XYZ file of C-alpha atoms in Angstrom:
541
model
C 0.000 0.000 0.000
C 1.266 3.463 -0.834
C 2.104 5.544 2.216
C 0.975 9.165 2.169
C 0.284 11.885 4.677
C -3.298 10.700 4.854
C -2.590 7.021 5.595
C -3.097 5.651 9.079
C 0.541 4.541 9.422
C 2.019 7.962 8.769
C -0.714 9.786 10.713
C -0.230 7.632 13.794
C 3.536 7.941 13.725
C 3.401 11.731 13.369
C 0.751 12.151 16.061
C 2.792 10.056 18.516
C 6.252 11.366 17.666
C 7.646 12.711 20.969
C 10.033 15.065 19.169
C 8.276 18.095 17.637
C 11.165 18.607 15.209
C 10.929 15.167 13.625
C 7.122 15.321 13.606
C 7.341 18.610 11.701
C 9.935 17.086 9.367
C 7.487 14.344 8.379
C 4.679 16.839 7.855
C 6.885 18.595 5.303
C 7.584 15.390 3.329
C 5.733 14.779 0.077
C 4.054 11.423 -0.535
C 7.079 9.983 -2.333
C 9.401 10.832 0.522
C 6.947 9.482 3.106
C 6.804 6.245 1.126
C 10.582 6.023 1.392
C 10.592 6.797 5.117
C 7.974 4.173 5.983
C 8.655 1.399 3.474
C 11.591 -0.205 5.288
C 12.176 0.338 9.030
C 15.692 0.049 10.403
C 16.667 -3.542 11.130
C 19.499 -5.123 13.078
C 22.486 -5.693 10.814
C 26.181 -6.315 11.323
C 26.452 -3.605 13.958
C 22.950 -3.191 15.376
C 20.597 -0.490 14.140
C 22.346 2.161 12.111
C 21.035 4.833 9.789
C 20.657 8.514 8.933
C 19.435 10.999 11.521
C 15.961 11.701 10.179
C 12.303 11.301 11.079
C 10.308 8.127 10.547
C 10.936 4.416 11.170
C 13.722 4.196 8.567
C 15.955 6.691 10.383
C 17.604 7.220 13.742
C 15.446 9.484 15.896
C 13.969 9.668 19.386
C 10.846 7.662 18.485
C 12.900 4.796 17.046
C 15.229 4.749 20.070
C 12.301 4.666 22.500
C 10.645 1.784 20.660
C 13.916 -0.141 20.246
C 14.719 0.202 23.950
C 11.217 -0.875 24.971
C 11.736 -3.897 22.725
C 15.073 -4.749 24.365
C 13.393 -4.559 27.772
C 10.591 -6.844 26.619
C 13.006 -9.486 25.319
C 14.982 -9.366 28.567
C 11.776 -9.836 30.555
C 10.624 -12.659 28.318
C 13.896 -14.392 29.212
C 13.327 -13.975 32.924
C 15.932 -11.240 33.353
C 13.618 -8.700 35.013
C 15.360 -6.400 37.438
C 18.920 -7.156 36.301
C 21.456 -4.443 35.560
C 21.681 -2.806 32.145
C 24.426 -0.489 30.865
C 23.844 2.469 28.530
C 26.604 4.433 26.816
C 27.026 6.819 23.924
C 29.593 8.330 21.609
C 29.771 12.054 20.817
C 27.672 12.088 17.644
C 24.731 14.351 16.955
C 21.778 13.077 18.970
C 23.765 10.613 21.080
C 23.192 12.411 24.411
C 19.425 12.567 23.913
C 19.172 8.994 22.647
C 21.244 7.505 25.480
C 19.241 9.339 28.141
C 15.968 8.218 26.557
C 17.155 4.585 26.426
C 18.217 4.680 30.069
C 14.912 6.206 31.170
C 12.857 3.593 29.316
C 14.839 0.758 30.899
C 14.486 2.324 34.350
C 10.718 2.619 33.899
C 10.656 -1.097 33.073
C 12.304 -1.866 36.409
C 15.928 -2.348 35.324
C 18.754 -0.795 37.388
C 20.639 1.296 34.817
C 24.246 2.441 34.640
C 24.124 5.457 32.305
C 27.667 6.668 31.660
C 28.100 10.290 32.684
C 30.267 11.068 29.647
C 30.684 9.882 26.086
C 32.619 6.613 26.094
C 34.244 4.249 23.596
C 32.079 1.319 22.548
C 34.423 -1.236 24.202
C 33.789 0.430 27.570
C 30.139 -0.634 27.328
C 31.135 -4.171 26.287
C 33.555 -4.283 29.230
C 30.993 -2.995 31.742
C 28.335 -5.531 30.732
C 30.877 -8.291 31.363
C 32.392 -6.716 34.480
C 29.269 -5.799 36.483
C 27.913 -8.312 35.211
C 24.841 -6.874 33.485
C 22.071 -8.538 31.511
C 22.529 -6.179 28.568
C 24.168 -3.045 27.274
C 23.190 -0.399 24.735
C 25.685 1.871 23.006
C 24.469 4.798 20.917
C 27.009 4.967 18.092
C 27.445 4.813 14.340
C 31.144 3.967 14.563
C 32.957 5.437 11.516
C 29.837 6.357 9.504
C 29.342 9.918 8.192
C 28.324 12.654 10.675
C 24.731 12.455 9.408
C 24.296 8.954 10.896
C 23.792 7.393 14.303
C 23.069 3.921 15.630
C 21.936 1.633 18.437
C 24.212 -1.304 19.316
C 23.057 -4.007 21.734
C 25.022 -6.412 23.929
C 23.518 -9.222 25.974
C 25.013 -11.386 28.731
C 28.797 -11.564 28.833
C 29.080 -8.365 26.855
C 28.657 -10.153 23.514
C 27.043 -8.377 20.552
C 23.649 -9.910 19.898
C 23.024 -12.488 17.158
C 19.930 -14.254 15.867
C 17.401 -15.070 17.147
C 17.830 -12.214 19.652
C 17.974 -9.515 16.973
C 14.836 -10.839 15.271
C 13.027 -11.014 18.626
C 13.873 -7.361 19.299
C 12.685 -6.364 15.836
C 9.379 -8.163 16.406
C 8.984 -6.481 19.772
C 9.678 -3.103 18.103
C 6.850 -3.794 15.672
C 4.555 -4.494 18.615
C 5.769 -1.591 20.757
C 3.369 1.084 22.033
C 3.369 4.477 20.326
C 6.623 6.239 21.167
C 5.070 8.999 23.271
C 3.229 6.416 25.389
C 6.351 4.485 26.385
C 7.018 5.199 30.090
C 10.278 6.883 31.147
C 11.810 7.249 34.593
C 14.621 9.681 35.539
C 18.156 8.227 35.713
C 21.237 9.753 37.298
C 24.405 9.384 35.176
C 27.149 7.294 36.788
C 29.816 4.792 35.731
C 33.037 6.400 36.979
C 34.182 3.146 38.544
C 33.554 1.063 35.436
C 35.433 3.532 33.248
C 38.382 3.438 35.660
C 38.387 -0.347 35.709
C 38.266 -0.501 31.913
C 41.277 1.791 31.471
C 43.244 -0.069 34.146
C 42.486 -3.381 32.457
C 43.448 -2.096 28.988
C 46.853 -1.120 30.359
C 47.508 -4.643 31.670
C 47.813 -6.254 28.231
C 51.430 -5.110 28.287
C 54.162 -7.787 28.704
C 57.455 -5.980 27.964
C 59.265 -2.892 29.247
C 60.697 0.226 27.670
C 59.430 3.451 26.138
C 57.884 3.862 22.697
C 57.297 7.149 20.905
C 53.722 7.215 19.623
C 51.790 9.495 17.260
C 48.065 9.116 17.794
C 44.723 10.461 16.576
C 41.173 9.606 17.686
C 39.785 11.236 14.495
C 37.469 13.583 16.412
C 35.982 10.617 18.260
C 35.696 9.669 21.922
C 38.840 7.559 22.290
C 41.502 10.250 22.789
C 41.563 10.711 26.568
C 40.872 7.017 27.194
C 43.729 5.899 24.941
C 46.140 8.422 26.455
C 45.242 7.271 29.953
C 45.671 3.582 29.091
C 48.979 4.157 27.293
C 50.396 6.191 30.176
C 49.288 3.595 32.724
C 51.057 0.980 30.598
C 54.257 3.052 30.695
C 54.007 4.704 27.287
C 54.300 8.374 28.199
C 55.897 9.672 24.983
C 52.631 10.154 23.100
C 52.069 12.917 20.541
C 48.538 13.654 19.365
C 47.051 15.367 16.330
C 45.771 18.395 18.227
C 42.991 19.474 15.883
C 41.560 15.922 15.785
C 41.804 15.160 19.501
C 38.629 16.652 20.995
C 35.343 14.905 20.131
C 33.526 16.703 17.323
C 30.412 15.175 15.709
C 31.093 17.011 12.441
C 34.560 15.427 11.927
C 35.715 18.723 10.372
C 39.249 17.788 9.255
C 38.384 14.619 7.327
C 35.936 13.704 4.584
C 35.455 10.294 6.177
C 36.267 9.493 9.842
C 37.348 5.975 8.848
C 41.018 5.173 9.570
C 40.950 2.720 6.655
C 40.650 5.776 4.388
C 44.172 6.938 3.410
C 43.089 10.587 3.552
C 41.881 10.211 7.149
C 45.337 9.190 8.419
C 47.425 11.758 6.555
C 47.685 14.029 9.594
C 48.825 11.318 12.012
C 51.395 9.982 9.547
C 52.784 13.496 9.058
C 52.946 13.956 12.825
C 54.687 10.594 13.202
C 57.336 11.616 10.684
C 57.760 15.061 12.263
C 58.336 13.731 15.798
C 60.324 10.650 14.685
C 57.749 8.307 16.206
C 58.042 4.528 16.194
C 54.364 3.979 15.463
C 51.284 5.905 14.306
C 47.914 4.898 15.729
C 44.515 6.018 14.453
C 41.315 5.143 16.303
C 37.912 5.272 14.690
C 35.326 7.611 16.289
C 33.931 5.105 18.819
C 37.404 3.653 19.468
C 36.655 0.045 18.682
C 38.900 -0.148 15.574
C 42.617 0.578 15.456
C 44.774 1.372 12.411
C 48.561 1.137 12.706
C 51.198 3.020 10.727
C 54.900 2.132 10.716
C 58.143 3.651 9.429
C 59.780 1.697 6.599
C 62.902 2.279 4.482
C 60.541 3.801 1.882
C 58.703 6.074 4.337
C 55.656 5.720 6.545
C 52.826 3.386 5.583
C 49.698 1.981 7.180
C 49.569 -1.712 7.922
C 46.595 -3.601 6.580
C 44.212 -5.046 9.138
C 45.512 -8.481 8.195
C 49.143 -7.505 8.805
C 48.299 -6.140 12.246
C 46.271 -9.294 12.873
C 49.218 -11.553 12.045
C 51.585 -9.582 14.242
C 49.297 -9.444 17.273
C 48.156 -13.048 16.920
C 51.724 -14.315 16.750
C 52.765 -12.111 19.688
C 49.905 -13.245 21.926
C 50.535 -16.919 21.146
C 54.267 -16.495 21.761
C 53.495 -15.565 25.386
C 52.034 -19.022 26.068
C 53.940 -22.097 27.202
C 53.698 -24.903 24.623
C 51.646 -27.840 25.786
C 48.173 -28.335 27.249
C 47.486 -24.616 27.765
C 48.348 -23.685 24.189
C 46.427 -26.668 22.839
C 43.320 -25.341 24.612
C 43.880 -21.836 23.243
C 41.760 -20.434 20.408
C 42.480 -17.616 17.987
C 39.932 -16.575 15.396
C 39.633 -14.671 12.158
C 36.681 -14.246 9.861
C 35.881 -15.654 6.458
C 36.998 -12.436 4.739
C 40.337 -12.184 6.533
C 43.702 -13.670 5.619
C 44.385 -17.318 6.300
C 47.868 -16.694 7.679
C 46.581 -16.645 11.266
C 45.579 -20.287 10.831
C 49.173 -21.152 9.917
C 50.509 -19.112 12.851
C 48.181 -20.920 15.253
C 49.224 -24.331 13.918
C 52.890 -23.458 14.375
C 52.259 -22.567 18.012
C 50.106 -25.634 18.615
C 46.921 -23.593 19.150
C 43.487 -23.860 17.550
C 42.278 -21.532 14.832
C 38.586 -20.944 14.112
C 37.273 -19.261 10.974
C 33.920 -17.556 11.553
C 31.345 -15.725 9.434
C 31.924 -12.011 8.966
C 31.460 -9.791 12.011
C 32.685 -9.633 15.577
C 29.406 -10.954 16.889
C 30.610 -14.294 15.490
C 34.335 -13.886 16.133
C 33.885 -13.428 19.873
C 31.906 -16.667 20.004
C 34.677 -18.703 18.366
C 35.277 -20.825 21.494
C 31.572 -21.326 22.206
C 31.405 -24.889 20.839
C 34.869 -25.927 22.034
C 34.561 -27.155 25.643
C 37.683 -26.540 27.674
C 39.080 -24.068 25.127
C 39.531 -20.337 25.586
C 39.589 -17.541 23.018
C 42.673 -15.322 23.439
C 42.580 -13.272 20.237
C 40.271 -12.489 17.325
C 40.571 -10.097 14.435
C 38.955 -9.051 11.183
C 40.642 -7.421 8.211
C 38.659 -4.198 8.743
C 41.165 -3.191 11.498
C 39.158 -4.746 14.333
C 41.139 -6.525 17.059
C 39.999 -8.274 20.236
C 43.203 -8.740 22.245
C 41.747 -9.388 25.720
C 38.563 -11.447 25.274
C 38.273 -12.271 28.962
C 37.624 -8.555 29.578
C 36.088 -7.260 26.326
C 34.315 -9.651 23.970
C 34.339 -7.239 21.065
C 36.847 -5.293 19.046
C 38.737 -2.774 21.169
C 41.071 -0.159 19.699
C 42.488 1.011 23.017
C 43.760 -2.303 24.354
C 44.948 -3.112 20.821
C 46.931 0.142 20.748
C 48.597 -0.734 24.044
C 49.524 -4.191 22.746
C 50.930 -2.800 19.481
C 53.213 -0.500 21.472
C 54.162 -3.398 23.734
C 55.124 -5.501 20.711
C 57.289 -2.690 19.339
C 59.133 -2.427 22.658
C 59.622 -6.216 22.817
C 60.946 -6.343 19.264
C 63.311 -3.436 19.858
C 64.869 -5.311 22.784
C 65.926 -7.924 20.217
C 67.056 -5.314 17.711
C 64.005 -5.830 15.494
C 61.139 -3.721 14.121
C 57.627 -4.462 12.924
C 59.030 -4.580 9.369
C 61.442 -7.313 10.503
C 58.580 -9.161 12.200
C 56.506 -9.124 9.001
C 59.496 -10.442 7.040
C 59.930 -13.210 9.603
C 56.265 -14.222 9.323
C 56.541 -14.322 5.529
C 59.589 -16.579 5.697
C 57.812 -18.905 8.110
C 54.415 -19.027 6.400
C 54.880 -17.698 2.880
C 53.874 -14.365 1.406
C 50.221 -13.465 1.908
C 49.103 -10.418 -0.069
C 45.582 -9.153 0.590
C 43.275 -6.423 -0.660
C 39.617 -5.406 -0.579
C 37.805 -4.169 -3.676
C 34.496 -2.384 -3.099
C 31.971 -1.847 -5.852
C 29.327 0.719 -4.967
C 25.763 -0.109 -6.006
C 22.708 2.121 -6.092
C 20.261 -0.232 -4.408
C 20.293 -3.376 -2.296
C 18.699 -5.398 -5.110
C 21.634 -4.497 -7.367
C 24.018 -6.107 -4.885
C 21.749 -9.151 -4.914
C 21.917 -9.251 -8.715
C 25.723 -9.246 -8.642
C 25.728 -12.131 -6.163
C 23.152 -14.040 -8.243
C 25.302 -13.710 -11.380
C 28.348 -15.070 -9.553
C 26.359 -18.000 -8.216
C 24.837 -18.849 -11.595
C 27.931 -18.354 -13.771
C 31.082 -18.209 -11.627
C 34.386 -17.681 -13.460
C 36.352 -20.787 -14.427
C 39.724 -19.100 -13.998
C 41.202 -16.180 -12.114
C 44.650 -14.787 -12.886
C 45.334 -17.913 -14.922
C 44.384 -20.379 -12.177
C 41.467 -22.802 -12.345
C 39.086 -21.872 -9.551
C 36.297 -23.579 -7.674
C 33.245 -21.607 -6.529
C 31.753 -22.332 -3.123
C 28.348 -20.850 -2.334
C 28.007 -20.263 1.410
C 24.348 -19.269 1.311
C 23.348 -22.789 2.349
C 25.314 -22.200 5.563
C 23.513 -18.945 6.216
C 26.249 -16.667 4.861
C 25.621 -14.492 1.809
C 29.010 -15.029 0.189
C 30.719 -16.825 -2.676
C 34.290 -18.083 -2.298
C 36.424 -18.484 -5.431
C 39.655 -20.398 -4.841
C 42.377 -22.065 -6.884
C 46.045 -22.985 -6.731
C 49.040 -24.287 -8.650
C 52.843 -24.167 -8.634
C 53.051 -23.123 -4.989
C 50.614 -20.240 -5.452
C 47.033 -20.053 -4.235
C 44.426 -17.402 -4.966
C 41.222 -16.766 -3.041
C 38.456 -14.216 -3.485
C 35.492 -13.943 -1.123
C 32.620 -11.900 -2.562
C 29.801 -10.626 -0.360
C 27.420 -7.660 -0.059
C 28.381 -5.195 2.664
C 26.361 -5.415 5.851
C 26.410 -1.654 6.467
C 26.887 0.079 3.095
C 25.458 -0.184 -0.468
C 28.484 -2.082 -1.778
C 29.603 -5.464 -3.026
C 32.985 -6.319 -1.529
C 35.630 -8.703 -2.847
C 38.271 -9.845 -0.361
C 41.378 -10.982 -2.206
C 44.277 -13.073 -0.949
C 47.289 -14.399 -2.863
C 49.614 -16.843 -1.115
C 53.090 -17.613 -2.469
C 54.645 -20.512 -0.574
C 58.101 -20.313 -2.134
C 59.976 -17.523 -0.321
C 63.503 -18.479 -1.331
C 63.633 -14.976 -2.800
C 61.298 -12.973 -0.542
C 61.298 -9.852 -2.714
C 60.493 -11.863 -5.847
C 57.673 -13.674 -4.035
C 56.184 -10.375 -2.894
C 56.405 -8.944 -6.393
C 54.658 -11.984 -7.847
C 51.924 -11.879 -5.187
C 51.364 -8.165 -5.722
C 51.035 -8.610 -9.492
C 48.487 -11.387 -9.059
C 46.571 -9.414 -6.463
C 46.395 -6.414 -8.827
C 45.116 -8.647 -11.626
C 42.452 -10.114 -9.355
C 41.419 -6.646 -8.177
C 40.893 -5.515 -11.773
C 38.597 -8.477 -12.386
C 36.665 -8.021 -9.131
C 36.017 -4.342 -9.895
C 34.008 -5.396 -12.973
C 31.685 -7.918 -11.273
């Protein structure tokens, strides 16, 4: 049915919108725009609810937050968790203060004791607090590294784990059945959480194993991680930290960057320049909610950013090297996702540990030890610069503890006269050259992404870069992805193609592995050439 200003759906929403500004916004929409606003409500995706700040059920606004929070409360009650603690946090985006307060007040009115953080906090602080208290659930108002026009609503349940199905579907159903937004009860809540913030920072500092100073250049990209990261680094003994001054204070407009995503080369230009100017040993860029960490290093050819995979290899190998071989290591789990490099699996095997490959997303990565009785997850990463380095404290990606561990690794390597460049060379000699890349193809609509995936499933390529490949459709396993893989003469190629969970894109995750590293430079050149050829093909799918 076409939605217009005169339809019951739009009329009811507007009449019950508790925010006069968004109600007025809807009244100004023509019928076509109303149709767009009401045709597809926000749903739980890879990172919870996330969308543009605008009126109506398809955007992030006060009415949506009230209904989503009421739905979370209902699901908790349905599971017999009435009266248990719930944590609410927020980043510094537009609307985050209002949304977090509203969420806390709805939960309080439903009888839940609420810890509402008194200040904007990194997302991993909420994940930590849910696990530490322990609480039944946590809500973080954040849109991570999205544009300034967006916001979001991320949910954790017991143990501080991001929710998965069927919980997300149950919340969505409860949202559909929720009372009108202005009829949802709210009860005043006093902000708190000083103790949990202190405990989080203290814990992040404890991931350190070595000694010695490291000179650091750091930027939080206008997000909320700056003071928290500085505090954790100093507590860990890293006091020589230089920050990009005009990116340090939280600013919801992200004025110095086009995109506040540290994977974007333009976003890290300032921190790399600072690193060169102060002769730093490492450059660290946090995303705006401080759950993802990008690492830059000096090389003989100048400064460059590590890929998420490279950082993942280094941290995974370092964490496993701290363990005594034997029963403890054999019960240790490290994890990476389907779209990440396979080198971590080889590193784990060398150390005698278990490796688990999961579907895309940290909600799966942090559950990698769930079906392995007696085994414990010690590290998980995904190529999109997400690292979980202390799963017993934070079962999600955490840029701050990852930053501490990166600095710790640099200090440990320096004691042996080595650098991160040397460590990457060492890993390549032990496990072969792994060259990775991500190719994103922007599409106009979700159905266009579906059409690309359908074409690959129906007529997959027979060869890639001269290698015969086999196509594996993972849709039967509940994952919307196609894996193309082939090998020959000591070289293997692998491309994982999937639609993005948060953006209108089809992504191709490429990996080339050259096993023969007799001549390391030649192997890297060969891998790079093949990766470039694969990227050219993937861009045309």
